[in-house]
């Protein structure tokens, strides 16, 4: 059974810092990995999607990497801003059999960026 | 706006009552999913569908039923609500093959008293 772990569970940083969120998964047979952002009381917003054949994806100040063989992904946020405060979720999609297409989520990292 | 729409957004039920949550997508996605989100448990898959007329069980299907009579709609039913079903429910959809990732609805907050 796939298990996804996110570290740290919570992170508090001053504005302007660069930061890294970590995600690890136990089964390397994944189709893709997706990072989401969730604001309090809101739904999930997709940030970055990395296919299993890719190593990284970038969008603005966000960069996500994937090391499929070691079961790890990182989300790098450059020059953090108070508006980045949210919960960040990592999810992997299974690539075969009964797990195909289904997402397994980590528990999330709660990020707070202080002005 | 294109996307995934969930109704209702909030609901309070009494134990034993029934209700149906509706998910509608206008992106012509084949796959649709129902997840529940609970504190400390993350998001867990309840049921999913890989196309019109098909449904399958996810990780936590007990106490729920689903139907996908039309490609754009995926309904989640609670026949006899229990306090343990108090949660936030999210619907999501994706193209077959998941190449383009998933789009989530804004959620339904359900409280069973």
mmCIF file of C-alpha atoms in Angstrom:
data_model
loop_
_atom_site.group_PDB
_atom_site.id
_atom_site.type_symbol
_atom_site.label_atom_id
_atom_site.label_comp_id
_atom_site.label_asym_id
_atom_site.label_seq_id
_atom_site.Cartn_x
_atom_site.Cartn_y
_atom_site.Cartn_z
ATOM 1 C CA UNK A 1 0.000 0.000 0.000
ATOM 2 C CA UNK A 2 1.348 3.404 -0.971
ATOM 3 C CA UNK A 3 2.144 5.724 1.904
ATOM 4 C CA UNK A 4 3.025 9.388 1.528
ATOM 5 C CA UNK A 5 4.787 11.360 4.240
ATOM 6 C CA UNK A 6 5.371 15.084 4.351
ATOM 7 C CA UNK A 7 7.995 16.783 6.464
ATOM 8 C CA UNK A 8 7.817 19.105 8.280
ATOM 9 C CA UNK A 9 4.223 19.057 9.490
ATOM 10 C CA UNK A 10 4.392 22.803 10.083
ATOM 11 C CA UNK A 11 6.830 25.529 9.138
ATOM 12 C CA UNK A 12 6.998 29.180 10.143
ATOM 13 C CA UNK A 13 9.385 31.533 8.347
ATOM 14 C CA UNK A 14 9.921 35.268 7.951
ATOM 15 C CA UNK A 15 9.020 36.890 4.675
ATOM 16 C CA UNK A 16 11.683 36.673 2.002
ATOM 17 C CA UNK A 17 13.150 33.332 2.996
ATOM 18 C CA UNK A 18 13.628 30.492 0.556
ATOM 19 C CA UNK A 19 12.167 27.243 1.845
ATOM 20 C CA UNK A 20 11.857 23.573 1.024
ATOM 21 C CA UNK A 21 8.962 21.226 1.707
ATOM 22 C CA UNK A 22 9.587 17.507 1.571
ATOM 23 C CA UNK A 23 7.460 14.605 0.408
ATOM 24 C CA UNK A 24 8.384 10.916 0.446
ATOM 25 C CA UNK A 25 6.485 7.896 -0.855
ATOM 26 C CA UNK A 26 6.988 4.204 -0.286
ATOM 27 C CA UNK A 27 6.096 2.726 -3.706
ATOM 28 C CA UNK A 28 8.097 4.084 -6.634
ATOM 29 C CA UNK A 29 5.554 2.752 -9.171
ATOM 30 C CA UNK A 30 3.861 6.093 -9.640
ATOM 31 C CA UNK A 31 2.320 7.739 -12.694
ATOM 32 C CA UNK A 32 2.851 11.286 -11.514
ATOM 33 C CA UNK A 33 3.171 13.449 -8.435
ATOM 34 C CA UNK A 34 1.191 16.591 -7.822
ATOM 35 C CA UNK A 35 1.626 19.428 -5.337
ATOM 36 C CA UNK A 36 -1.486 21.237 -4.137
ATOM 37 C CA UNK A 37 -2.157 24.278 -2.064
ATOM 38 C CA UNK A 38 -5.115 24.470 0.319
ATOM 39 C CA UNK A 39 -6.216 27.658 2.033
ATOM 40 C CA UNK A 40 -8.226 27.351 5.269
ATOM 41 C CA UNK A 41 -11.779 26.240 4.572
ATOM 42 C CA UNK A 42 -11.128 26.053 0.851
ATOM 43 C CA UNK A 43 -10.573 23.446 -1.811
ATOM 44 C CA UNK A 44 -7.326 22.246 -3.369
ATOM 45 C CA UNK A 45 -5.489 24.271 -5.976
ATOM 46 C CA UNK A 46 -3.034 22.425 -8.180
ATOM 47 C CA UNK A 47 0.427 24.003 -8.145
ATOM 48 C CA UNK A 48 2.693 21.658 -10.053
ATOM 49 C CA UNK A 49 2.390 18.267 -11.705
ATOM 50 C CA UNK A 50 5.466 16.131 -12.362
ATOM 51 C CA UNK A 51 5.156 13.087 -14.581
ATOM 52 C CA UNK A 52 7.111 10.016 -13.524
ATOM 53 C CA UNK A 53 9.526 10.523 -16.448
ATOM 54 C CA UNK A 54 10.329 14.097 -15.415
ATOM 55 C CA UNK A 55 12.812 15.391 -12.861
ATOM 56 C CA UNK A 56 11.348 18.795 -12.089
ATOM 57 C CA UNK A 57 8.741 21.391 -12.899
ATOM 58 C CA UNK A 58 8.794 25.135 -12.357
ATOM 59 C CA UNK A 59 6.086 27.743 -12.057
ATOM 60 C CA UNK A 60 7.071 31.244 -11.028
ATOM 61 C CA UNK A 61 8.690 31.097 -7.590
ATOM 62 C CA UNK A 62 7.868 27.416 -7.225
ATOM 63 C CA UNK A 63 10.077 24.528 -8.243
ATOM 64 C CA UNK A 64 9.224 20.891 -7.637
ATOM 65 C CA UNK A 65 11.656 18.023 -8.076
ATOM 66 C CA UNK A 66 11.063 14.306 -8.270
ATOM 67 C CA UNK A 67 13.446 11.457 -7.548
ATOM 68 C CA UNK A 68 11.292 8.470 -8.331
ATOM 69 C CA UNK A 69 13.891 5.831 -7.494
ATOM 70 C CA UNK A 70 14.404 7.157 -3.970
ATOM 71 C CA UNK A 71 10.735 7.970 -3.472
ATOM 72 C CA UNK A 72 11.193 11.680 -2.828
ATOM 73 C CA UNK A 73 9.936 15.012 -4.007
ATOM 74 C CA UNK A 74 10.688 18.530 -2.830
ATOM 75 C CA UNK A 75 8.797 21.763 -3.312
ATOM 76 C CA UNK A 76 11.053 24.796 -3.292
ATOM 77 C CA UNK A 77 9.498 28.215 -2.694
ATOM 78 C CA UNK A 78 11.717 31.177 -3.429
ATOM 79 C CA UNK A 79 11.417 34.553 -1.726
ATOM 80 C CA UNK A 80 8.426 33.565 0.378
ATOM 81 C CA UNK A 81 5.552 36.007 0.896
ATOM 82 C CA UNK A 82 2.746 36.183 3.485
ATOM 83 C CA UNK A 83 0.342 35.224 0.705
ATOM 84 C CA UNK A 84 2.116 31.866 0.470
ATOM 85 C CA UNK A 85 0.719 30.916 3.874
ATOM 86 C CA UNK A 86 -1.397 27.803 3.380
ATOM 87 C CA UNK A 87 -1.300 24.026 3.680
ATOM 88 C CA UNK A 88 0.732 22.314 0.989
ATOM 89 C CA UNK A 89 -0.254 18.789 0.013
ATOM 90 C CA UNK A 90 1.715 16.250 -1.946
ATOM 91 C CA UNK A 91 -0.133 13.461 -3.774
ATOM 92 C CA UNK A 92 1.035 10.566 -5.930
ATOM 93 C CA UNK A 93 -0.970 8.772 -8.602
ATOM 94 C CA UNK A 94 -0.559 5.020 -8.910
ATOM 95 C CA UNK A 95 0.512 3.722 -12.318
ATOM 96 C CA UNK A 96 -0.903 0.278 -12.605
ATOM 97 C CA UNK A 97 -3.487 -2.289 -11.673
ATOM 98 C CA UNK A 98 -6.022 -1.298 -9.089
ATOM 99 C CA UNK A 99 -4.012 1.764 -8.078
ATOM 100 C CA UNK A 100 -4.087 3.343 -11.527
ATOM 101 C CA UNK A 101 -5.102 6.981 -11.491
ATOM 102 C CA UNK A 102 -5.926 7.107 -7.804
ATOM 103 C CA UNK A 103 -4.233 9.692 -5.636
ATOM 104 C CA UNK A 104 -2.601 8.977 -2.303
ATOM 105 C CA UNK A 105 -2.104 12.121 -0.252
ATOM 106 C CA UNK A 106 0.354 13.140 2.388
ATOM 107 C CA UNK A 107 -0.917 14.856 5.510
ATOM 108 C CA UNK A 108 0.358 18.214 4.410
ATOM 109 C CA UNK A 109 2.732 20.915 5.596
ATOM 110 C CA UNK A 110 1.188 23.996 7.193
ATOM 111 C CA UNK A 111 3.241 26.986 6.074
ATOM 112 C CA UNK A 112 3.109 30.364 7.799
ATOM 113 C CA UNK A 113 5.075 33.276 6.366
ATOM 114 C CA UNK A 114 5.425 36.242 8.733
ATOM 115 C CA UNK A 115 5.555 39.805 7.369
ATOM 116 C CA UNK B 1 -15.931 29.150 -15.165
ATOM 117 C CA UNK B 2 -14.913 25.672 -16.257
ATOM 118 C CA UNK B 3 -14.129 23.259 -13.499
ATOM 119 C CA UNK B 4 -15.645 21.041 -10.846
ATOM 120 C CA UNK B 5 -18.738 22.220 -8.995
ATOM 121 C CA UNK B 6 -19.951 20.661 -5.771
ATOM 122 C CA UNK B 7 -23.359 21.147 -4.190
ATOM 123 C CA UNK B 8 -24.230 21.795 -1.452
ATOM 124 C CA UNK B 9 -21.312 23.623 0.182
ATOM 125 C CA UNK B 10 -22.529 23.035 3.730
ATOM 126 C CA UNK B 11 -24.995 20.646 5.305
ATOM 127 C CA UNK B 12 -26.010 19.528 8.780
ATOM 128 C CA UNK B 13 -27.698 16.145 9.071
ATOM 129 C CA UNK B 14 -29.199 14.244 11.933
ATOM 130 C CA UNK B 15 -28.014 10.707 12.543
ATOM 131 C CA UNK B 16 -29.932 8.314 10.311
ATOM 132 C CA UNK B 17 -30.894 10.874 7.680
ATOM 133 C CA UNK B 18 -29.917 10.445 4.064
ATOM 134 C CA UNK B 19 -28.544 12.873 1.534
ATOM 135 C CA UNK B 20 -26.842 13.097 -1.846
ATOM 136 C CA UNK B 21 -23.832 15.202 -2.715
ATOM 137 C CA UNK B 22 -23.590 16.284 -6.336
ATOM 138 C CA UNK B 23 -20.403 16.788 -8.314
ATOM 139 C CA UNK B 24 -20.510 18.236 -11.815
ATOM 140 C CA UNK B 25 -17.621 18.835 -14.209
ATOM 141 C CA UNK B 26 -17.649 20.500 -17.594
ATOM 142 C CA UNK B 27 -14.195 19.488 -18.798
ATOM 143 C CA UNK B 28 -15.229 16.217 -20.451
ATOM 144 C CA UNK B 29 -13.104 14.284 -17.960
ATOM 145 C CA UNK B 30 -13.451 10.517 -17.925
ATOM 146 C CA UNK B 31 -12.355 9.890 -14.353
ATOM 147 C CA UNK B 32 -14.132 11.252 -11.284
ATOM 148 C CA UNK B 33 -13.400 10.740 -7.597
ATOM 149 C CA UNK B 34 -14.852 11.362 -4.156
ATOM 150 C CA UNK B 35 -12.457 12.024 -1.255
ATOM 151 C CA UNK B 36 -13.037 12.872 2.352
ATOM 152 C CA UNK B 37 -10.693 15.022 4.423
ATOM 153 C CA UNK B 38 -10.401 14.605 8.156
ATOM 154 C CA UNK B 39 -7.973 16.220 10.612
ATOM 155 C CA UNK B 40 -4.881 14.084 11.036
ATOM 156 C CA UNK B 41 -6.039 11.641 8.329
ATOM 157 C CA UNK B 42 -5.417 13.605 5.177
ATOM 158 C CA UNK B 43 -7.561 12.987 2.121
ATOM 159 C CA UNK B 44 -8.829 9.465 1.580
ATOM 160 C CA UNK B 45 -10.520 8.050 -1.496
ATOM 161 C CA UNK B 46 -14.128 6.931 -0.995
ATOM 162 C CA UNK B 47 -15.266 5.873 -4.476
ATOM 163 C CA UNK B 48 -14.238 6.622 -8.010
ATOM 164 C CA UNK B 49 -15.421 6.217 -11.585
ATOM 165 C CA UNK B 50 -13.418 5.617 -14.747
ATOM 166 C CA UNK B 51 -16.277 6.472 -17.072
ATOM 167 C CA UNK B 52 -20.011 6.903 -17.479
ATOM 168 C CA UNK B 53 -21.903 4.025 -15.931
ATOM 169 C CA UNK B 54 -18.930 2.713 -13.947
ATOM 170 C CA UNK B 55 -18.065 2.991 -10.261
ATOM 171 C CA UNK B 56 -15.506 1.373 -7.979
ATOM 172 C CA UNK B 57 -14.607 1.345 -4.299
ATOM 173 C CA UNK B 58 -11.753 3.331 -2.897
ATOM 174 C CA UNK B 59 -10.034 3.184 0.454
ATOM 175 C CA UNK B 60 -13.013 4.019 2.708
ATOM 176 C CA UNK B 61 -16.248 3.099 0.870
ATOM 177 C CA UNK B 62 -18.376 1.809 3.747
ATOM 178 C CA UNK B 63 -21.558 3.788 4.368
ATOM 179 C CA UNK B 64 -21.479 5.477 0.961
ATOM 180 C CA UNK B 65 -22.904 4.751 -2.468
ATOM 181 C CA UNK B 66 -22.202 6.442 -5.776
ATOM 182 C CA UNK B 67 -23.650 6.720 -9.246
ATOM 183 C CA UNK B 68 -22.340 8.014 -12.572
ATOM 184 C CA UNK B 69 -25.342 8.013 -14.881
ATOM 185 C CA UNK B 70 -23.991 10.919 -16.925
ATOM 186 C CA UNK B 71 -20.366 11.552 -17.767
ATOM 187 C CA UNK B 72 -20.390 15.017 -16.261
ATOM 188 C CA UNK B 73 -21.995 14.093 -12.931
ATOM 189 C CA UNK B 74 -20.842 11.937 -10.026
ATOM 190 C CA UNK B 75 -23.194 11.556 -7.073
ATOM 191 C CA UNK B 76 -22.232 10.500 -3.556
ATOM 192 C CA UNK B 77 -25.017 9.167 -1.354
ATOM 193 C CA UNK B 78 -25.237 8.633 2.372
ATOM 194 C CA UNK B 79 -28.143 6.291 3.086
ATOM 195 C CA UNK B 80 -28.088 6.535 6.878
ATOM 196 C CA UNK B 81 -25.727 9.230 8.101
ATOM 197 C CA UNK B 82 -23.523 8.595 11.137
ATOM 198 C CA UNK B 83 -21.449 11.060 13.208
ATOM 199 C CA UNK B 84 -18.299 9.335 11.865
ATOM 200 C CA UNK B 85 -19.218 10.710 8.440
ATOM 201 C CA UNK B 86 -18.729 14.266 9.633
ATOM 202 C CA UNK B 87 -16.045 15.477 7.271
ATOM 203 C CA UNK B 88 -15.208 17.689 4.343
ATOM 204 C CA UNK B 89 -15.942 15.956 1.047
ATOM 205 C CA UNK B 90 -14.054 16.758 -2.117
ATOM 206 C CA UNK B 91 -14.836 15.729 -5.639
ATOM 207 C CA UNK B 92 -12.138 15.618 -8.298
ATOM 208 C CA UNK B 93 -11.889 14.766 -11.964
ATOM 209 C CA UNK B 94 -9.151 13.932 -14.456
ATOM 210 C CA UNK B 95 -8.645 12.863 -18.051
ATOM 211 C CA UNK B 96 -8.145 9.180 -18.581
ATOM 212 C CA UNK B 97 -4.480 8.451 -17.992
ATOM 213 C CA UNK B 98 -4.165 11.317 -15.484
ATOM 214 C CA UNK B 99 -1.691 13.035 -17.802
ATOM 215 C CA UNK B 100 -3.058 16.485 -17.051
ATOM 216 C CA UNK B 101 -3.491 15.945 -13.352
ATOM 217 C CA UNK B 102 -6.574 16.461 -11.286
ATOM 218 C CA UNK B 103 -9.051 19.279 -10.761
ATOM 219 C CA UNK B 104 -10.780 19.519 -7.404
ATOM 220 C CA UNK B 105 -14.066 21.041 -6.370
ATOM 221 C CA UNK B 106 -14.289 23.488 -3.472
ATOM 222 C CA UNK B 107 -15.672 20.904 -1.059
ATOM 223 C CA UNK B 108 -18.792 20.138 0.955
ATOM 224 C CA UNK B 109 -18.618 20.505 4.709
ATOM 225 C CA UNK B 110 -20.936 17.924 6.269
ATOM 226 C CA UNK B 111 -21.780 17.692 9.943
ATOM 227 C CA UNK B 112 -23.783 14.778 11.298
ATOM 228 C CA UNK B 113 -25.233 15.350 14.757
#
